[in-house]
Short mmCIF file of N, CA and C in Angstrom, two decimals:
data_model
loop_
_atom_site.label_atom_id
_atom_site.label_comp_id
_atom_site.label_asym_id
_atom_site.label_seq_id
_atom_site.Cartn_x
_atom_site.Cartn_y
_atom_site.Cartn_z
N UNK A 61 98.72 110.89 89.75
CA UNK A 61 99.07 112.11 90.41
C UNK A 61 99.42 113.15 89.35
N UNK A 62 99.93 114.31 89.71
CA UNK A 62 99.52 115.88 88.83
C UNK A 62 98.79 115.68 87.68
N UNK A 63 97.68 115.33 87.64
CA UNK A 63 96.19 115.11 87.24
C UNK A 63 95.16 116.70 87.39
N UNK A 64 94.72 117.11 86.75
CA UNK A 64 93.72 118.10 86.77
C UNK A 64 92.70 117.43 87.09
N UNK A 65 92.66 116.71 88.06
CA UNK A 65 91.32 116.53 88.13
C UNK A 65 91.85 115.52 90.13
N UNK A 66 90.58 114.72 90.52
CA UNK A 66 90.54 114.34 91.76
C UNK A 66 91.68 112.69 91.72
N UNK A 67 92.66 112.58 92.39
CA UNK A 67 93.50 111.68 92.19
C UNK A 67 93.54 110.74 93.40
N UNK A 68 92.85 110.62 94.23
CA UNK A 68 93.41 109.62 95.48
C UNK A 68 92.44 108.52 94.95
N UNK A 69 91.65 109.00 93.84
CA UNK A 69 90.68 107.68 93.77
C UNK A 69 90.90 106.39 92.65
N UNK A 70 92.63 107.00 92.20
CA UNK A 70 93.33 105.81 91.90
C UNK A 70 94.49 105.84 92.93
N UNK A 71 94.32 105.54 94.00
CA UNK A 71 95.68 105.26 94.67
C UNK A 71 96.07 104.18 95.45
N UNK A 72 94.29 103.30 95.19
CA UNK A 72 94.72 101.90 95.39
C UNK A 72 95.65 101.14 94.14
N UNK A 73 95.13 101.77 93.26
CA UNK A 73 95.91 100.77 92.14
C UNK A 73 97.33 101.23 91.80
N UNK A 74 97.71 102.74 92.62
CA UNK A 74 98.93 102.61 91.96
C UNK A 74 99.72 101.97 93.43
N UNK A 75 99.30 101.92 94.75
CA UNK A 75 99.69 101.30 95.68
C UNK A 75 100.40 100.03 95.31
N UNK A 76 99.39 99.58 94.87
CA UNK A 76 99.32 97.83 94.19
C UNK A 76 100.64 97.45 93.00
N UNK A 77 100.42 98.44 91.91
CA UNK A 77 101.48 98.43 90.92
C UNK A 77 102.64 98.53 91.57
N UNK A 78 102.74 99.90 92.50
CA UNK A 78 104.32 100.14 92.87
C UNK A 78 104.52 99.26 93.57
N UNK A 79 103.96 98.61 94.74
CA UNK A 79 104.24 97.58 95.70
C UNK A 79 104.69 96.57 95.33
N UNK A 80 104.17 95.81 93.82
CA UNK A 80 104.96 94.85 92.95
C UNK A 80 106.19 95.40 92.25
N UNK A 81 107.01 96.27 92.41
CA UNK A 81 107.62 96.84 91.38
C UNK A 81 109.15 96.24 92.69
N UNK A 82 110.11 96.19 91.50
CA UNK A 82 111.35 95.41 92.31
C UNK A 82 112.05 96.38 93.12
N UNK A 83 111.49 97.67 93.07
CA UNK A 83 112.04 99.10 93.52
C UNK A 83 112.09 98.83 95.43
N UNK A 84 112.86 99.40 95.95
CA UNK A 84 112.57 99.74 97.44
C UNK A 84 111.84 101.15 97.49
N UNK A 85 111.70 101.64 98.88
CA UNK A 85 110.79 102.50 98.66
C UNK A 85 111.88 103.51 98.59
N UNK A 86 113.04 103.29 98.84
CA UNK A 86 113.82 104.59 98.66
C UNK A 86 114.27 105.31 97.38
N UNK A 87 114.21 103.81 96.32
CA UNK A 87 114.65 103.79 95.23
C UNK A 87 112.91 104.55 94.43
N UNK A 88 112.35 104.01 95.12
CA UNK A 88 110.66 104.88 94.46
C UNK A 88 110.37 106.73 94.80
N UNK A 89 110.94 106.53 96.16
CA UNK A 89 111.10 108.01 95.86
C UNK A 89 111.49 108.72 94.92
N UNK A 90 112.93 108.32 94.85
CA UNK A 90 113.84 108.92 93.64
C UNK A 90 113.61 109.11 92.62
N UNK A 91 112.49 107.80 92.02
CA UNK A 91 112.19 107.75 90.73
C UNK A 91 111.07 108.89 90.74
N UNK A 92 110.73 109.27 91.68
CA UNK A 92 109.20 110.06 91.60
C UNK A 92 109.93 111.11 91.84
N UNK A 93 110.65 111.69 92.60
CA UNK A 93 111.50 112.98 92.81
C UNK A 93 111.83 113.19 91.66
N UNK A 94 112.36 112.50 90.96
CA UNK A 94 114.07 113.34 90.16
C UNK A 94 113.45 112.87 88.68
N UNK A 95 112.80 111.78 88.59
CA UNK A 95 112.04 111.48 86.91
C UNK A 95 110.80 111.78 86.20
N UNK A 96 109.82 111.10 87.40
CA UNK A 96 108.42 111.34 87.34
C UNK A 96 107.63 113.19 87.84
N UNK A 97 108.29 113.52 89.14
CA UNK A 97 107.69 114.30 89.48
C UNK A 97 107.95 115.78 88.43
N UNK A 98 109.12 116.24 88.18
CA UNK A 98 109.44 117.08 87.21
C UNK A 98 109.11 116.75 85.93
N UNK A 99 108.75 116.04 85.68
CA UNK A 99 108.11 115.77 84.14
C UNK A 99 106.45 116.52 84.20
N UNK A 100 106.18 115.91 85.08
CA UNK A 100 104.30 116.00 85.35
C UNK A 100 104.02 116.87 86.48
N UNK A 101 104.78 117.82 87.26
CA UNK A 101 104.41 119.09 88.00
C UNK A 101 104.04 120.18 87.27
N UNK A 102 104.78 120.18 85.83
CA UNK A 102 104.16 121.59 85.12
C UNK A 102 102.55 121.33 84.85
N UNK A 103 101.85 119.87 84.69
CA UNK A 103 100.21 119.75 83.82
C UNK A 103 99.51 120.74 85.17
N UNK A 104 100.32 120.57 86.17
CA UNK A 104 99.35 121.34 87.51
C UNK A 104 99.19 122.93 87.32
N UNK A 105 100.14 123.31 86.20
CA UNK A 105 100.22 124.99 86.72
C UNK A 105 99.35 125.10 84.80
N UNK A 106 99.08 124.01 84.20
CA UNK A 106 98.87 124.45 82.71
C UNK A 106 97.16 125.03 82.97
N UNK A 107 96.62 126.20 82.25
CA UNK A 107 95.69 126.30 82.13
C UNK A 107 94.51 125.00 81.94
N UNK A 108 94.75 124.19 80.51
CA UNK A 108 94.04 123.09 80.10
C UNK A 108 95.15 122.06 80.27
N UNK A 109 95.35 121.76 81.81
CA UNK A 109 95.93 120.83 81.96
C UNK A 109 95.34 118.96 81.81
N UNK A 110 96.37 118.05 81.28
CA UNK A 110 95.77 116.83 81.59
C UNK A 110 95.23 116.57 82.65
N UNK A 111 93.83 115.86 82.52
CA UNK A 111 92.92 115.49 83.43
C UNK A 111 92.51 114.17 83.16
N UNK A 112 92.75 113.10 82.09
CA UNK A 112 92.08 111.76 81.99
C UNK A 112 93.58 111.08 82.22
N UNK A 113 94.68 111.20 82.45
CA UNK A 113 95.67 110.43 82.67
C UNK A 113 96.89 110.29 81.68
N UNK A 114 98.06 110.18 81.92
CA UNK A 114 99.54 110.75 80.71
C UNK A 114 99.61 109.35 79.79
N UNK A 115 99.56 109.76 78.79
CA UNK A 115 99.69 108.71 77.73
C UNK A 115 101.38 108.02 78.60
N UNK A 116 101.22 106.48 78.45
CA UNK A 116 102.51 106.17 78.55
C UNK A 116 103.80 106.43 78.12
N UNK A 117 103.61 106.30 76.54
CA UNK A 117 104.67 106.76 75.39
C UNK A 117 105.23 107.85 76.13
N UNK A 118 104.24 109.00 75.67
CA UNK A 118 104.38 110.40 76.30
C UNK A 118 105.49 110.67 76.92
N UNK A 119 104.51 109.85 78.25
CA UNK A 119 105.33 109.79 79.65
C UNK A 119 106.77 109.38 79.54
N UNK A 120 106.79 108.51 78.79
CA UNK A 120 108.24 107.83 78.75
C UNK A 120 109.38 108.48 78.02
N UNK A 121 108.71 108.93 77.31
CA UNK A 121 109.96 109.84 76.13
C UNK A 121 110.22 111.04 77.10
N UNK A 122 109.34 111.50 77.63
CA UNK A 122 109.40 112.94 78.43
C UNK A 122 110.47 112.81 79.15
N UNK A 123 110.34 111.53 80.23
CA UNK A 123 111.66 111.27 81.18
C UNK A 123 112.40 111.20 80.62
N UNK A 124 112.88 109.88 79.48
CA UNK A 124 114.34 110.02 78.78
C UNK A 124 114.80 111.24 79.00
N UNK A 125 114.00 112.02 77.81
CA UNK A 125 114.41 113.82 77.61
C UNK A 125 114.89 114.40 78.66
N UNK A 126 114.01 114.05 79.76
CA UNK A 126 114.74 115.39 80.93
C UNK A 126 115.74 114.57 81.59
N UNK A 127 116.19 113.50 81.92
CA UNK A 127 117.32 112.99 82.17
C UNK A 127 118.68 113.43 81.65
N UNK A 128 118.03 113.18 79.91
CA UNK A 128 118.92 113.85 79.06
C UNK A 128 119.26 115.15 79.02
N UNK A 129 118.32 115.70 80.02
CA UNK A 129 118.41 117.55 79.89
C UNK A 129 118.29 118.12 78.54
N UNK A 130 117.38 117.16 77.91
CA UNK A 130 116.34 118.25 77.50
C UNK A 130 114.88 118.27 77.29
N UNK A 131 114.51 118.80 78.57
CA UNK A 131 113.19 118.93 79.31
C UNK A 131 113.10 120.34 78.54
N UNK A 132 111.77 120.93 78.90
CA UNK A 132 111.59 122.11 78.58
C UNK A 132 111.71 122.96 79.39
N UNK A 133 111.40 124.40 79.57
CA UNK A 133 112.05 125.61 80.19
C UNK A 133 110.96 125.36 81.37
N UNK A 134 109.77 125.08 81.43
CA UNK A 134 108.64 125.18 82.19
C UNK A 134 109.39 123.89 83.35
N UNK A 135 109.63 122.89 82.46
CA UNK A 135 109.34 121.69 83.10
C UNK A 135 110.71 122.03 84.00
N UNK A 136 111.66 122.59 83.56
CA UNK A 136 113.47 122.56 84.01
C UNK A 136 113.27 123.86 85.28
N UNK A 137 112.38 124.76 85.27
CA UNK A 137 112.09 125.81 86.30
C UNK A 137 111.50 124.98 87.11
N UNK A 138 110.45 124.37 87.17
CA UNK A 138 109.27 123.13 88.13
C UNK A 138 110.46 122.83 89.17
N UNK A 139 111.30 121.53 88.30
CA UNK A 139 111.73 120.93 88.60
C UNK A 139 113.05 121.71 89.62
N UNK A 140 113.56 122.87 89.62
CA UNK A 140 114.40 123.65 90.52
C UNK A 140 113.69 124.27 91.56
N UNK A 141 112.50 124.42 90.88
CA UNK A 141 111.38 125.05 92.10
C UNK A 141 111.30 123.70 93.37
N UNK A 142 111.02 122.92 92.91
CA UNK A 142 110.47 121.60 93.65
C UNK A 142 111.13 120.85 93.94
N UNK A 143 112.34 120.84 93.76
CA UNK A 143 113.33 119.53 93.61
C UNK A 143 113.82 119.42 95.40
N UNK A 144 113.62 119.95 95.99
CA UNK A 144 113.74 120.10 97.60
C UNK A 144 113.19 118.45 98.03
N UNK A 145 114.12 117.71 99.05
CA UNK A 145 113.14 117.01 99.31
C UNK A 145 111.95 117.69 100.48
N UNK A 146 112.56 118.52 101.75
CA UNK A 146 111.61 118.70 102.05
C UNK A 146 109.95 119.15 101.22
N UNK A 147 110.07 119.83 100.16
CA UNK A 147 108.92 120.07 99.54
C UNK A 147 108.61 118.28 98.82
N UNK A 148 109.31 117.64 98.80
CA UNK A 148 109.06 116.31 98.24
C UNK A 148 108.12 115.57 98.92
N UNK A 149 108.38 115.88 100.36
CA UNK A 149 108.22 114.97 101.72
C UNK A 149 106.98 115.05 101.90
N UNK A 150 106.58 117.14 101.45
CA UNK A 150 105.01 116.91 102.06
C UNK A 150 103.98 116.92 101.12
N UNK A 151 104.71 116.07 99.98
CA UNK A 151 103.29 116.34 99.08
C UNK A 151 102.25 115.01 99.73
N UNK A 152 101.00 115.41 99.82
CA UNK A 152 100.48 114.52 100.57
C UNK A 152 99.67 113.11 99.80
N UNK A 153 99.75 113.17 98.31
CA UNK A 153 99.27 112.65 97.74
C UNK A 153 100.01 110.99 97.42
N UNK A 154 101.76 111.62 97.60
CA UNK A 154 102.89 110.72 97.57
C UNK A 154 102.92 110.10 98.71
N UNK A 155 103.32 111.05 99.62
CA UNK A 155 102.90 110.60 101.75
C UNK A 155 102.07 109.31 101.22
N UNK A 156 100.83 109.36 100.87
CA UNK A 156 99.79 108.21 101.39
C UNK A 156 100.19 106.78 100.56
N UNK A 157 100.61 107.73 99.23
CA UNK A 157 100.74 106.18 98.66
C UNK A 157 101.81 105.42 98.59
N UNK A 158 102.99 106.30 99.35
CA UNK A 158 104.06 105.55 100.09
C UNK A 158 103.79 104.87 101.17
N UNK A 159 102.96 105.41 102.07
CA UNK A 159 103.14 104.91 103.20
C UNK A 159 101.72 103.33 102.94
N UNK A 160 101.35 103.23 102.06
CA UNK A 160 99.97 102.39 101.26
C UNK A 160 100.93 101.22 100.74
N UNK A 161 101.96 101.69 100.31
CA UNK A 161 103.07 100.88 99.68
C UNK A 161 103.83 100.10 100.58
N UNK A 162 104.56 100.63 102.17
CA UNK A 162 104.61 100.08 102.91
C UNK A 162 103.89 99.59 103.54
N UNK A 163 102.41 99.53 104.05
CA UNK A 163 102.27 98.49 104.40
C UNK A 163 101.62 97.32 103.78
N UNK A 164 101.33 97.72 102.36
CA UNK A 164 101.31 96.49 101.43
C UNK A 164 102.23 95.35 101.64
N UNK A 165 103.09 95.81 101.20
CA UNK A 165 105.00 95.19 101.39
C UNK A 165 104.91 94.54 102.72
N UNK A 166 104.40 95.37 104.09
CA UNK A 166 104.67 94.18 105.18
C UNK A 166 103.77 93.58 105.32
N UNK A 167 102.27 93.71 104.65
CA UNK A 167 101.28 92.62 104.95
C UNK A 167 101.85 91.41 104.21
N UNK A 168 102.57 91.64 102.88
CA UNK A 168 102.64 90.62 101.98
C UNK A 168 103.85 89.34 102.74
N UNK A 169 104.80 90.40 103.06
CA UNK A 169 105.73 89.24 103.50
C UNK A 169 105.40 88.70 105.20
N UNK A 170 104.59 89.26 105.90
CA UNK A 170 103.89 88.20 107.03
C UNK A 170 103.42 87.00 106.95
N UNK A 171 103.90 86.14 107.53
CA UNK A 171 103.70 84.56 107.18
C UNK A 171 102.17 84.18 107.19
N UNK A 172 101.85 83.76 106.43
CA UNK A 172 100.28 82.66 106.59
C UNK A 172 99.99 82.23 107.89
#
């Protein structure tokens, strides 16, 4: 997701990843609200934004940083712009692969 380019056509696999992840889905929101999503909402507004996918490293130091508050001015405006959950609620790209995530989760634990 905030990809310059077409994204639902990995959203089986991140379904799959998050669905294994020890997170609930409430606790996945959060992480995508308040860590992930303000890190990677500014590549959407960049002219030559990333389009093949965020280096991990990258990715990872970026969050530390803005946890730590110190994100950058772009990323720290995004993130006040957006930080609403209602604006959280309707991004529709999250919608699917939450709701992809739940019912992963209840197919998995239905008995044989």
């Amino acid at each position: 997701m905030y990809l310059d380019t077409e994204v639902s056509e990995d959203r089986d696999w991140r379904i799959r990843v998050l669905s294994a992840s020890p997170y609930s889905i409430d606790e996945l929101d959060t992480i995508h609200r308040d860590e992930v999503r303000p890190v990677c909402l500014p590549n959407l507004f960049d002219v030559a934004g990333v389009w093949e996918g965020f280096n991990a490293d990258w990715l990872e130091q970026a969050i530390r940083n803005h946890k730590r508050g110190g994100e950058n001015w772009p990323a720290s405006l995004m993130a006040r712009v957006h930080r609403s959950k209602a604006a959280f609620k309707e991004e529709p790209e999250w919608m699917a692969t939450r709701q992809g995530i739940i019912a992963l989760r209840a197919q998995a634990s239905e008995p044989a």
